[in-house]
XYZ file of C-alpha atoms in Angstrom:
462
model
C 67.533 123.061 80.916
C 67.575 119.763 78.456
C 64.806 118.046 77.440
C 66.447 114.944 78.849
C 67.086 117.375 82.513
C 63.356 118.266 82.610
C 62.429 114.226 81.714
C 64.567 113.012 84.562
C 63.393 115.801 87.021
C 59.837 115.784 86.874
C 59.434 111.880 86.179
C 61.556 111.844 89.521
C 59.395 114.208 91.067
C 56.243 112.938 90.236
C 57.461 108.821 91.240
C 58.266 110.596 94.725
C 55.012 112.680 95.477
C 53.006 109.937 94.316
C 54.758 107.499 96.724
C 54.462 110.070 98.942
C 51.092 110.491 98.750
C 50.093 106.295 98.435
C 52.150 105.977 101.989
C 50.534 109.395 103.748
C 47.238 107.294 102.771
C 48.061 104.517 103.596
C 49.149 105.638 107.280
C 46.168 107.807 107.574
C 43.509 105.057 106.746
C 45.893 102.763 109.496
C 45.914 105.611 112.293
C 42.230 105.875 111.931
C 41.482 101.888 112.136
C 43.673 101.315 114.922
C 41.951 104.546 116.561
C 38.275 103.331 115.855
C 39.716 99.715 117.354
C 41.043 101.212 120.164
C 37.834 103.157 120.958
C 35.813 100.581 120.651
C 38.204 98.744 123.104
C 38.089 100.635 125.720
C 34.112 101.513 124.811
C 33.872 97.291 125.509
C 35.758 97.644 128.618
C 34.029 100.222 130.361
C 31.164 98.336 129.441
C 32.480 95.671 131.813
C 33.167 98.098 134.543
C 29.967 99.801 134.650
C 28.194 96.286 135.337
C 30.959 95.026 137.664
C 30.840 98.624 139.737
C 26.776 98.261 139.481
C 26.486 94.819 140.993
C 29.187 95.766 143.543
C 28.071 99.254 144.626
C 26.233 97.870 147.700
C 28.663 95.862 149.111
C 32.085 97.047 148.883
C 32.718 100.793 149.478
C 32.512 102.916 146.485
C 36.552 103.571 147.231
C 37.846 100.241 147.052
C 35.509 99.473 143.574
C 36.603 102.000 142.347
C 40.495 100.768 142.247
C 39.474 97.494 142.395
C 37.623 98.596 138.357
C 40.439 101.365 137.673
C 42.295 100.202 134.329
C 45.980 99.849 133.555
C 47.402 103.214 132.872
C 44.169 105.329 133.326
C 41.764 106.371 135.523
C 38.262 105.967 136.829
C 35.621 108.919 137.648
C 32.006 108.844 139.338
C 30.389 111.839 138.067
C 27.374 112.603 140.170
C 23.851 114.178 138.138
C 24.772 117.738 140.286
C 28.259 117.710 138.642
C 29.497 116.814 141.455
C 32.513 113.441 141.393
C 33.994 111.233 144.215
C 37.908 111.175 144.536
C 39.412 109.726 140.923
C 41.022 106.910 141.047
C 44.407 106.715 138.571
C 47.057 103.926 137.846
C 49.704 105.462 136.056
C 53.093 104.780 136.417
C 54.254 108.426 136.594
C 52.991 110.273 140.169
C 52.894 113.566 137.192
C 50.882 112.176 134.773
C 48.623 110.604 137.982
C 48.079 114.310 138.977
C 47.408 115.882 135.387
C 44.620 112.864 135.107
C 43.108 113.768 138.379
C 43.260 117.752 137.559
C 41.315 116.976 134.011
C 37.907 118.821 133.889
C 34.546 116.636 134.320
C 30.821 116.895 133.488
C 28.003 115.208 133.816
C 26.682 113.494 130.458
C 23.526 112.383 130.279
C 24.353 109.976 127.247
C 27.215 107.529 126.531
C 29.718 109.486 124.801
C 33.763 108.496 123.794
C 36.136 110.929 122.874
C 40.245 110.551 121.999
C 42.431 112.903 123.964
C 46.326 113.966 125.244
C 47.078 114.194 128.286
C 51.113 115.684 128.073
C 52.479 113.610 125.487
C 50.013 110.890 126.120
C 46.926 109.429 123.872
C 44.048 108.442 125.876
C 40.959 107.486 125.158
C 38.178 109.021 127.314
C 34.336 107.148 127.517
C 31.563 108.202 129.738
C 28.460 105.415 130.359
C 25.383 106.629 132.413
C 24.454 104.112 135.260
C 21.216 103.874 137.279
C 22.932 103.079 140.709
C 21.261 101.064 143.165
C 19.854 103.719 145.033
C 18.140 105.106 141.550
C 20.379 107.754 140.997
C 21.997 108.202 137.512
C 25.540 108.723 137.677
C 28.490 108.366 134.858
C 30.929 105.961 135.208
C 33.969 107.831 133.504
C 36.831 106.020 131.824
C 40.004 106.975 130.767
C 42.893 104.566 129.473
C 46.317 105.203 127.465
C 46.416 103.938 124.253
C 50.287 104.040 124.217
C 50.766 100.515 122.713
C 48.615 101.899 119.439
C 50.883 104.866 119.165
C 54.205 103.182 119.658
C 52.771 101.145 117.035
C 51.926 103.944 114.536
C 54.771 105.661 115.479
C 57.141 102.654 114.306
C 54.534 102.374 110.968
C 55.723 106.063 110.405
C 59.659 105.035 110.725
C 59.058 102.315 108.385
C 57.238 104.188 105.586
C 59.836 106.936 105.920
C 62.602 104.738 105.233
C 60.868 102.818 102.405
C 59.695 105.895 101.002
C 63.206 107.184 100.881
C 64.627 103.339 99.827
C 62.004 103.446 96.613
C 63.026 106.950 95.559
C 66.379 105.365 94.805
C 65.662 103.300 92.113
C 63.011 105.439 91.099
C 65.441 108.120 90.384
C 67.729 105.608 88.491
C 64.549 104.338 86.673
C 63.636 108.409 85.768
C 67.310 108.838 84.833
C 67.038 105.506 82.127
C 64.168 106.417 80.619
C 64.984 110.660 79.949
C 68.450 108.368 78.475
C 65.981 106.555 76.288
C 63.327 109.110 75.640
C 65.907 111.169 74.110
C 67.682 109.128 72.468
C 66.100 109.718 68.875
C 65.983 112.841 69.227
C 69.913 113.299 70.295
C 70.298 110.714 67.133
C 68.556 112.836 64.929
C 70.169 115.908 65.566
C 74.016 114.351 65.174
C 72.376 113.426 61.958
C 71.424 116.726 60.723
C 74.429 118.396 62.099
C 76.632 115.566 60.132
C 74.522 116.361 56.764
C 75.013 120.236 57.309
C 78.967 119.285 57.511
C 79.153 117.074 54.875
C 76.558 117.623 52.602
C 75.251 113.700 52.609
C 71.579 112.534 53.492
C 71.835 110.274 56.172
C 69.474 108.220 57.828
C 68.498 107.387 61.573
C 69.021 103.854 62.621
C 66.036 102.386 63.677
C 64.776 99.253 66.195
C 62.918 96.839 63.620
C 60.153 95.398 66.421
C 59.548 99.181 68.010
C 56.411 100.743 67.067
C 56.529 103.734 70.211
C 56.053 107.420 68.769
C 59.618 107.485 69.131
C 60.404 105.119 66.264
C 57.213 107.268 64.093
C 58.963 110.240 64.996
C 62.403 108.388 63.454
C 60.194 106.745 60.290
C 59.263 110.274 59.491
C 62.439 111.736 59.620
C 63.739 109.294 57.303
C 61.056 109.868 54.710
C 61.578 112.943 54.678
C 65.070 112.712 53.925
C 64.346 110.295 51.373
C 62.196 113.349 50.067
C 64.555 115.419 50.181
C 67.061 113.435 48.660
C 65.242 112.474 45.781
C 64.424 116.074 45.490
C 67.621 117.242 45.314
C 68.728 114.693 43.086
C 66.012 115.901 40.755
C 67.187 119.207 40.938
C 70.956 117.922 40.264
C 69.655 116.305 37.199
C 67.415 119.106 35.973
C 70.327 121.543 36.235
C 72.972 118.470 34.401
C 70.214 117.845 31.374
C 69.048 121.233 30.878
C 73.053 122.367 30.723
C 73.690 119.806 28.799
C 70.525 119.058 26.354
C 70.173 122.776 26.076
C 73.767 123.527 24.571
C 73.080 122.690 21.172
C 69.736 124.098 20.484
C 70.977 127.468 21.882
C 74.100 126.962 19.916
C 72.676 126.478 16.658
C 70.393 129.134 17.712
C 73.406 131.620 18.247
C 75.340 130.694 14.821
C 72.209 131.265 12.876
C 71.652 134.489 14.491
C 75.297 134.866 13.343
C 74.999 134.075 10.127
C 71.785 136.734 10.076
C 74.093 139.454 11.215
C 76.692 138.283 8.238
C 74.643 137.616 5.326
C 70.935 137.727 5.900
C 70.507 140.900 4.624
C 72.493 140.026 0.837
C 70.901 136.605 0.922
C 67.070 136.450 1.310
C 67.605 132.588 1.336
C 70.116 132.350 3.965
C 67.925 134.806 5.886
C 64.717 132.260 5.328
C 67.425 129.195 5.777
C 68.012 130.787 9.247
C 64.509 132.063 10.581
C 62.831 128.535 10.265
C 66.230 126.864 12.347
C 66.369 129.354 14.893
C 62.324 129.020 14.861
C 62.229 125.505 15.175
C 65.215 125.084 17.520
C 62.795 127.696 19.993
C 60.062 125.544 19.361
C 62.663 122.113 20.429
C 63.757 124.260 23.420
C 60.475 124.722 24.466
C 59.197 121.428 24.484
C 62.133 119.785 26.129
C 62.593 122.719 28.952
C 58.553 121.941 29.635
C 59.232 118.090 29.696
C 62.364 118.920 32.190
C 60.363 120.654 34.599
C 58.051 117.765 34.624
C 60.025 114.997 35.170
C 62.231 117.444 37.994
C 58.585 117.487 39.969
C 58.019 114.847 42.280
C 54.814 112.571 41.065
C 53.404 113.566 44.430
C 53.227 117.567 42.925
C 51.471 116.305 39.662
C 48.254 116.816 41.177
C 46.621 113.779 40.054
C 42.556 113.736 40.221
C 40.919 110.515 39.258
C 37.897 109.817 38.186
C 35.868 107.375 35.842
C 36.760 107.689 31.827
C 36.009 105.722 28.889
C 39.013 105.143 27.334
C 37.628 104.845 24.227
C 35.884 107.992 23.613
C 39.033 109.887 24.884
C 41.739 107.664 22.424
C 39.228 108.933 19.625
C 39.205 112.312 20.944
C 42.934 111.933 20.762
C 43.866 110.564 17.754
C 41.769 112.828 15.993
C 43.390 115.957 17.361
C 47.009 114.492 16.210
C 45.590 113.107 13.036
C 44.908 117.201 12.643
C 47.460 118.422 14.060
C 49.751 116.412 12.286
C 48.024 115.328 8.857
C 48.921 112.133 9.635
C 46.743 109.138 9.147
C 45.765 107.532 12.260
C 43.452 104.751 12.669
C 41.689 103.770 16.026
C 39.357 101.043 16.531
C 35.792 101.428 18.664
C 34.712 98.563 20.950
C 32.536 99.951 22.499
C 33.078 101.786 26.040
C 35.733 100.718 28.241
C 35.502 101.966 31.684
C 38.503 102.832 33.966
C 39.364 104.787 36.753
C 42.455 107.321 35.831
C 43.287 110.832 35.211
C 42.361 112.020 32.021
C 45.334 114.775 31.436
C 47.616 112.504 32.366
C 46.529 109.659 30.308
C 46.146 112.003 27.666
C 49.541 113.455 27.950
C 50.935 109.593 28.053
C 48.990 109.053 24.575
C 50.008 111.533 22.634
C 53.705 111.198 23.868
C 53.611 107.929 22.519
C 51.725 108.914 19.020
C 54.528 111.467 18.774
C 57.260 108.480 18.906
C 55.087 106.658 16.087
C 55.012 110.091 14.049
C 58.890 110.580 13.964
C 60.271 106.639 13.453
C 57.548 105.548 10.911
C 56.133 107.218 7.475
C 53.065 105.007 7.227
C 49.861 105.345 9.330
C 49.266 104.798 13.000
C 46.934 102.485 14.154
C 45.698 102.636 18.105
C 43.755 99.390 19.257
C 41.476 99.185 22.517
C 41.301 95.856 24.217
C 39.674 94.996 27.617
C 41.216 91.668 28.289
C 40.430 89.215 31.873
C 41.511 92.560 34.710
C 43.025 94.771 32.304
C 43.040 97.514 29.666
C 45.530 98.375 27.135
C 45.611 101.053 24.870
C 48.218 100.004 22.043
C 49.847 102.613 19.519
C 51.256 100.474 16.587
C 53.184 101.729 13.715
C 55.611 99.834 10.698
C 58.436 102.231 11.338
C 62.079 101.618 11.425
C 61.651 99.676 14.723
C 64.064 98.622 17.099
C 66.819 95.866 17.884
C 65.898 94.081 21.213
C 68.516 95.191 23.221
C 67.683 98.585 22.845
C 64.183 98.075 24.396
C 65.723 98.037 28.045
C 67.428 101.618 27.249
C 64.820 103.551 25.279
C 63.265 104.549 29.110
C 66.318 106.370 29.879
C 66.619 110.046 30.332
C 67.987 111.364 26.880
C 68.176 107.962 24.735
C 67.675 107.503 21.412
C 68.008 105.307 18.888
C 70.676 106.901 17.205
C 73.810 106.843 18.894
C 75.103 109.990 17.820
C 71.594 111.721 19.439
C 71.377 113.803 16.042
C 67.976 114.374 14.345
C 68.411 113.262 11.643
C 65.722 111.728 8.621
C 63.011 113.609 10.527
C 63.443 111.022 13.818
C 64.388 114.275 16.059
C 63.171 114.300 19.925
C 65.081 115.329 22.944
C 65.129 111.423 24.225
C 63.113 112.546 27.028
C 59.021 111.414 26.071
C 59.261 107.706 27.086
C 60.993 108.736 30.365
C 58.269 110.924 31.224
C 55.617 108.500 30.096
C 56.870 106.058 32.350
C 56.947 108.654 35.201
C 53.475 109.929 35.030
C 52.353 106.216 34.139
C 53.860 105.116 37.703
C 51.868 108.157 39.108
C 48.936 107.147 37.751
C 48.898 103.581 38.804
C 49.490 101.946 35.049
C 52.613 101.001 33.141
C 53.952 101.069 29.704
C 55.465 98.189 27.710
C 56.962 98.092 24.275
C 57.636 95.541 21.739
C 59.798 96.268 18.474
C 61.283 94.789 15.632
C 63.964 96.322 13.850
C 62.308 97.259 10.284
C 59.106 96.038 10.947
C 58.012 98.646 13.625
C 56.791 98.995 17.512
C 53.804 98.995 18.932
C 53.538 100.336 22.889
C 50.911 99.642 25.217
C 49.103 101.818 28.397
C 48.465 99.051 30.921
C 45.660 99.922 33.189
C 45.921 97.042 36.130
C 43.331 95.822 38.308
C 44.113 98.159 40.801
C 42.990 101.524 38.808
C 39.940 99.767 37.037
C 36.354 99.557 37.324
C 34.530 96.427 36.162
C 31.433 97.773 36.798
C 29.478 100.693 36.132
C 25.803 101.018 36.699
């Protein structure tokens, strides 16, 4: 059975027992007010007849009061204290139902006591008063009287709640059969749109109502995300497999001739066979460093496992520079003043810093100089160098996956990189909540800035 089969049948069954059960209630609580009134009706009545048949006793025979008392429909009894009763009187239309009234069993009671009865396929209503008569005896005064008018009355109540029971369950199926339609909707949506991307490849998204805010519409905002998750994943994945085919072709080929040439000469020529160990050496090293910065930037920021916390920028841009100042024996200057706190992660702003420091090393011969400035809501850290610079048209491109300055992407006067560091910086900046920003002039130099905004820093620390 469908989802949208069980919706519509239950929904349909529930709408009818509850209307069911609000109608059986509501004739119940009726029948037993109209009972209780009728009761006390013919309670009131007998009431009348007991003091009418007392005042009368002595002077009409007991005969003639009695059908001169007897209601409409019923019958009236003088139950004697030995059990005993005089002849019943009864007034019903039918000579039967006259005989099964007179043929009911009696007994004295010695208190006033009403009781609701059938007689055949009659409702009466049976109450018993004790009298003192006029002699001193107690006897009960015992009346009986249809209540036919009440049940033709309940039984036309039962017609009508039939039929409207019946009328509401038609709309109230129609209702049940609308909202299954609705219900399941989305869901029939969403899976024509993953069988239509497992036939044709595509991401595709549900439509969605703009003002709807049901689970419905989560469960459809979710769905979505996650294909734009999945989307951007796979076009990660694309690209990883497109640069590292392409970006890895000509380390391993120069990799593979050298080898060559080892196999050819490198045992005749110790030069060609040092010439060929540091290439193939430092195109492993290359290969390394640019299949490591692939596999970052083909993880989604959310898998970087970011951890924030409070740093002091400056102490870890000294801690910095002077690892690349040894690393590199290059002279790099940075300035102290004083502690700057922000919130970030320190790995990541790390690995931002010395991609940057890495640019200055291989466009610019003379020293480095970083600068800390806390200026009105933000922080910068800025790397400046008097390299060869860049034209400012250029600046727009140099984020790009596999851009360099050259245009023939050689290495060559010791400016080699894979194109990919300022990519990734911007990545793991976005990650991280800062940005990066870079001004040049060509044959003066560059200088780039970390931008921690307002968002990621603390202005106060006790």
């Amino acid at each position: 059975m469908s989802l949208r089969s069980k919706i519509y049948g239950y929904s349909s069954v529930l709408f009818a027992v509850l209307l069911i059960a609000v109608n059986l209630s509501v004739y119940i609580v009726f029948e037993r007010i109209s009972i209780s009134n009728e009761i006390k009706r013919v309670e009131a009545e007998a009431g009348s007849i007991v003091t009418g048949v007392r005042d009368s006793a002595e002077s009409i025979p007991p005969d003639d009061l009695l059908r001169a008392y007897a209601p409409v429909e019923g019958m009236l009894r003088i139950v004697n204290e030995d059990g005993t009763s005089s002849d019943p009187v009864t007034t019903a239309t039918e000579p039967q139902l006259n005989e099964k009234l007179s043929k009911l069993p009696y007994k004295y009671e010695s208190q006033k006591k009403s009781e609701y009865t059938r007689v055949g396929q009659l409702e009466y209503v049976w109450v018993s008063v004790p009298v003192i008569w006029p002699d001193g005896e107690v006897v009960n005064v015992q009346v009986t009287e249809s209540v036919a008018d009440t049940e033709n009355g309940l039984s036309v109540l039962r017609t009508v709640l039939v039929v409207v029971t019946i009328i509401a369950l038609i709309p109230a199926i129609i209702s049940s059969r609308i909202l299954a339609n609705r219900m399941t909707r989305p869901i029939q949506q969403m899976t024509r749109t993953m069988s239509d991307i497992q036939s044709s490849g595509q991401f595709k998204r549900l439509p969605l109502a703009a003002q709807s805010k049901d689970e419905l519409s989560t469960m459809g905002q979710t769905f979505n995300r996650m294909m734009d998750l999945l989307e951007s994943n796979f076009e990660r994945q694309e690209r990883f497999v497109s640069d590292a085919s392409h970006e890895l072709k000509t380390p391993l080929t120069i990799i593979e001739s050298y080898a060559s040439l080892l196999q050819r000469r490198g045992k005749e020529r110790p030069e060609v066979f040092d010439e060929a160990v540091e290439a193939i050496l430092s195109e492993s090293i290359r290969m390394r460093g640019m299949t490591e910065q692939l596999l970052l930037l083909a993880k989604q920021p959310e898998q970087w496992n970011i951890q924030l916390e409070k740093l002091d920028i400056t102490r870890l841009a000294q801690e910095s520079t002077r690892a690349f100042r040894e690393a590199y024996h290059r002279e790099v200057y940075c300035d102290d003043p004083g502690s700057i706190w922000v919130i970030s992660d320190e790995s990541k702003l790390k690995q931002m810093l010395f991609i940057l420091l890495d640019n200055a090393r291989k466009y610019s011969e003379d020293a480095i100089e970083v600068r800390l400035e806390a200026k009105g809501q933000e922080c910068r850290i800025c790397i400046i160098d008097t390299g060869i610079g860049m034209r400012e048209e250029e600046l727009t491109k140099v984020f790009d996956r596999f851009y360099r300055v050259d245009p023939a992407r050689t290495r060559s006067g010791g400016a080699s990189g894979s194109g990919l560091g300022l990519s990734l910086a911007k990545d793991i900046a976005g990650a991280i909540g800062a940005r990066v920003e870079l001004k040049s002039a060509e044959g003066v130099g560059t200088e780039a800035s970390i931008i921690l905004p307002v968002s990621v820093q603390t202005t106060l620390f006790s």
